[in-house]
Every structure is written in structure tokens, then in C-alpha cells.
Coordinates of C-alpha atoms in Angstrom, one line a residue:
M1 CA 0.0 0.0 0.0
T2 CA 1.4 3.4 -1.0
R3 CA 1.9 5.7 1.9
M4 CA 2.0 9.5 1.9
R5 CA 5.2 10.3 3.9
Y6 CA 6.4 13.7 5.1
Y7 CA 10.1 13.5 5.4
V8 CA 11.5 16.8 6.7
A9 CA 14.2 18.4 8.8
A10 CA 13.3 21.0 11.5
S11 CA 14.8 23.0 14.3
V12 CA 14.1 22.0 17.8
D13 CA 11.5 24.8 18.0
G14 CA 9.6 23.4 15.0
Y15 CA 10.6 25.5 12.0
I16 CA 11.6 24.1 8.6
A17 CA 13.0 27.4 7.3
D18 CA 14.1 30.6 9.0
E19 CA 12.2 33.9 8.8
Q20 CA 13.9 34.7 5.4
D21 CA 13.0 31.3 4.0
R22 CA 16.6 30.2 4.2
L23 CA 17.9 26.7 4.9
D24 CA 21.5 27.5 5.5
W25 CA 21.1 26.8 9.2
L26 CA 21.0 23.1 8.1
T27 CA 24.3 23.1 6.2
P28 CA 26.5 22.5 9.3
F29 CA 24.8 19.1 9.6
D30 CA 25.3 18.0 6.0
S31 CA 28.3 15.9 7.0
T32 CA 26.7 14.3 10.0
P33 CA 27.7 10.6 9.8
G34 CA 24.9 8.3 8.5
L35 CA 22.5 11.1 7.6
E36 CA 23.2 11.1 3.8
E37 CA 22.7 7.3 3.8
A38 CA 19.4 7.7 5.6
I39 CA 18.2 10.2 3.1
G40 CA 19.3 8.0 0.2
G41 CA 17.6 5.0 1.7
F42 CA 14.4 6.9 2.0
I43 CA 14.5 8.2 -1.6
E44 CA 14.9 4.7 -2.9
Q45 CA 11.4 4.0 -1.4
I46 CA 9.8 6.9 -3.2
G47 CA 7.8 6.7 -6.4
T48 CA 6.3 10.2 -6.5
I49 CA 6.8 13.6 -4.8
A50 CA 4.2 16.2 -3.8
M51 CA 5.1 19.8 -2.9
G52 CA 3.7 23.3 -2.7
A53 CA 4.6 26.1 -5.1
D54 CA 7.1 27.8 -2.6
T55 CA 9.1 24.6 -2.2
Y56 CA 9.2 24.1 -6.0
A57 CA 10.3 27.7 -6.6
W58 CA 13.0 27.3 -3.9
L59 CA 14.3 24.1 -5.5
V60 CA 14.4 25.7 -9.0
A61 CA 16.2 28.7 -7.6
H62 CA 18.8 26.6 -5.8
S63 CA 19.3 23.9 -8.4
P64 CA 19.7 26.0 -11.6
G65 CA 19.6 23.9 -14.8
E66 CA 18.8 20.6 -13.2
W67 CA 16.1 18.9 -11.2
P68 CA 17.4 17.3 -8.1
Y69 CA 14.9 14.4 -8.1
G70 CA 15.6 13.1 -11.7
A71 CA 12.7 11.3 -13.3
I72 CA 10.6 10.9 -10.1
P73 CA 7.1 12.2 -11.0
T74 CA 6.5 15.4 -9.1
W75 CA 3.2 17.1 -8.3
V76 CA 3.2 20.8 -7.5
F77 CA 0.2 22.3 -5.7
T78 CA 0.0 25.9 -6.9
H79 CA -2.4 28.9 -7.5
R80 CA 0.1 30.7 -9.7
E81 CA 1.8 30.0 -13.1
L82 CA 5.1 28.3 -12.8
Q83 CA 7.6 27.1 -15.4
A84 CA 8.4 23.4 -15.6
V85 CA 12.0 22.3 -15.3
P86 CA 13.2 20.8 -18.6
D87 CA 13.4 17.0 -18.6
A88 CA 11.6 16.7 -15.3
D89 CA 8.2 15.0 -14.8
I90 CA 6.3 17.9 -13.2
T91 CA 2.5 18.1 -12.9
F92 CA 1.1 21.4 -11.7
V93 CA -2.3 21.0 -9.9
R94 CA -4.8 23.3 -8.4
G95 CA -7.5 22.5 -5.9
E96 CA -7.8 20.6 -2.7
P97 CA -5.0 18.1 -2.0
S98 CA -7.7 15.4 -1.3
E99 CA -8.7 15.6 -5.0
W100 CA -5.1 14.7 -6.1
V101 CA -3.7 12.3 -3.4
P102 CA -5.3 9.2 -5.1
D103 CA -3.6 10.1 -8.4
I104 CA -0.3 10.9 -6.7
K105 CA -0.4 7.5 -5.0
D106 CA -1.3 5.7 -8.1
A107 CA 1.6 7.3 -10.0
A108 CA 4.0 6.0 -7.3
G109 CA 4.0 2.5 -9.0
G110 CA 3.8 0.6 -5.7
K111 CA 6.3 2.8 -3.9
D112 CA 5.5 5.6 -1.4
A113 CA 4.8 9.3 -2.0
W114 CA 6.9 11.9 -0.4
L115 CA 5.5 15.2 0.8
L116 CA 8.5 17.4 0.3
G117 CA 8.8 20.8 1.9
G118 CA 6.2 23.0 3.4
G119 CA 4.0 23.2 6.3
S120 CA 0.9 24.5 4.6
L121 CA 0.4 21.5 2.3
A122 CA 1.5 19.2 5.2
G123 CA -1.1 20.9 7.4
Q124 CA -3.9 20.3 4.9
L125 CA -2.9 16.7 4.4
I126 CA -2.6 15.9 8.1
E127 CA -5.9 17.6 9.0
S128 CA -7.7 15.7 6.2
G129 CA -6.3 12.4 7.3
L130 CA -4.3 11.9 4.1
L131 CA -0.8 11.9 5.7
D132 CA 0.3 8.5 6.8
E133 CA 3.7 9.1 8.2
L134 CA 6.0 11.8 9.5
I135 CA 9.8 11.3 9.5
L136 CA 11.2 14.2 11.4
T137 CA 14.9 14.9 11.5
T138 CA 15.4 17.4 14.4
V139 CA 18.6 19.4 14.4
P140 CA 19.9 21.2 17.5
V141 CA 19.2 24.7 16.4
V142 CA 16.7 27.2 17.7
L143 CA 15.4 29.6 15.0
G144 CA 12.8 31.5 17.0
G145 CA 10.6 32.0 13.9
G146 CA 10.1 31.1 10.3
R147 CA 8.1 28.5 8.4
R148 CA 6.4 26.0 10.8
L149 CA 6.6 22.3 10.4
F150 CA 2.8 22.2 10.1
A151 CA 0.3 24.9 9.5
T152 CA -2.7 23.4 11.2
R153 CA -5.7 24.6 13.1
G154 CA -6.3 21.6 15.3
S155 CA -4.4 18.8 17.0
V156 CA -3.4 15.5 15.4
S157 CA -2.1 12.5 17.3
L158 CA 1.1 10.7 16.3
T159 CA 2.5 7.3 17.4
L160 CA 6.3 7.0 17.6
T161 CA 7.4 4.0 15.6
N162 CA 11.2 4.5 15.4
R163 CA 13.9 6.7 16.8
R164 CA 17.4 7.0 15.4
A165 CA 20.1 9.2 16.8
F166 CA 23.0 10.5 14.7
A167 CA 26.1 12.4 15.8
D168 CA 26.0 16.2 16.4
G169 CA 22.7 15.9 18.3
V170 CA 20.7 15.1 15.2
V171 CA 17.7 12.8 15.9
E172 CA 15.3 11.2 13.4
D173 CA 11.9 10.2 14.7
T174 CA 9.3 8.3 12.7
Y175 CA 5.7 8.6 13.5
D176 CA 2.5 7.0 12.2
V177 CA -0.3 9.6 11.9
V178 CA -3.3 8.6 13.9
K179 CA -6.3 9.0 11.5
P180 CA -9.1 11.2 12.7
P181 CA -12.6 9.7 12.7
G182 CA -14.1 9.9 9.2
A183 CA -10.7 10.1 7.5
P184 CA -10.6 8.8 3.9
R185 CA -9.6 5.2 3.5
Q186 CA -6.2 4.5 2.0
H187 CA -5.8 3.2 -1.6

């Protein structure tokens, strides 16, 4: 069964980008032993990617001339016109994520779908019961503000299924999302 998985790094105070939408606070941890292998192992399990327009624009700006995820089909939720990266399998969609999640999962070819980036789309998916798993890599940095891990209006319960500690105080926690009553059934 294809799962919608949110694999993300955050500061200990719950931010995924600083107040200027920068991620350079993460760079000191790029060489943390075992972290690159963990990310690579995760990506091997992925058949599709879903992201919001801001994440897409950031990736395009910081990876000029290339798409960092190769031929993995990518769905971008947007309300504005964006240019597709040449030689990348990008689908721009509008509307509620719940309309598109079945198509995203079907396109994964039996692998999982990765929710990449932002808290707004993550918040919509978790509130609607469409997010299956959170893999949260926490780094020992306090940002004090910026983009939140989730933009939600309510509470959602999580069940810890795995914890992995790396050097430099980096911790990766994996949670199953407890589905709210009336949440859509998985495909």
C-alpha cells in the first residue's frame, strides 16, 4: 500500500525554514555521519513527490539547470503560473489536496509518495487524514521564527514507531499519523 510520507528536517522549536525562508542553518549538519545514507535509503522507497509552489520555486532557484529528483514524477500544488524544469516529470495542480492524493499515490507505482517541503500543504494533508507518516529529523538549532513544520488549526495524534540518533545531536523520529474519525480510506 502506498503511503504519503512527510520526510522533513526541522529546528528543535519546530521550524523548517528561517524567517527569510533560508535553509543555510541546516548546512553545518550536512556531513553528520549516517545522515546522507538515511536520506538516500528513504528516496529509494519513493515513487512520487508532492510539494507546494514555494518549495518548488526554492528548488528551482537553488538547483539551476537541473532537477534534483531526476525522473521521479512530481506534483506541485499551486495557485500561480510556474515554469516546468526541462526534462523533469512535473505536474502542476490546483484545488484541494484530497482531490489529487489518489492520483499521486497511483503514480507511485507501488512505492511511497513523499511530501517534500512546506508546512501549509502538510497541514492540509494531516488535517484531512491523508498523511500516513511523519519522518522528522530534528537538528539542535533554535530559530525563533520562520516556516512552521505544520500549518494546522487543530491537533493530530502521532504514534512514535522509530527513533534514530545521529552524531551532532541530530535525531530522526518516525511517527505514524493517527487517523481522525471519518478520515478517507487508504488506496
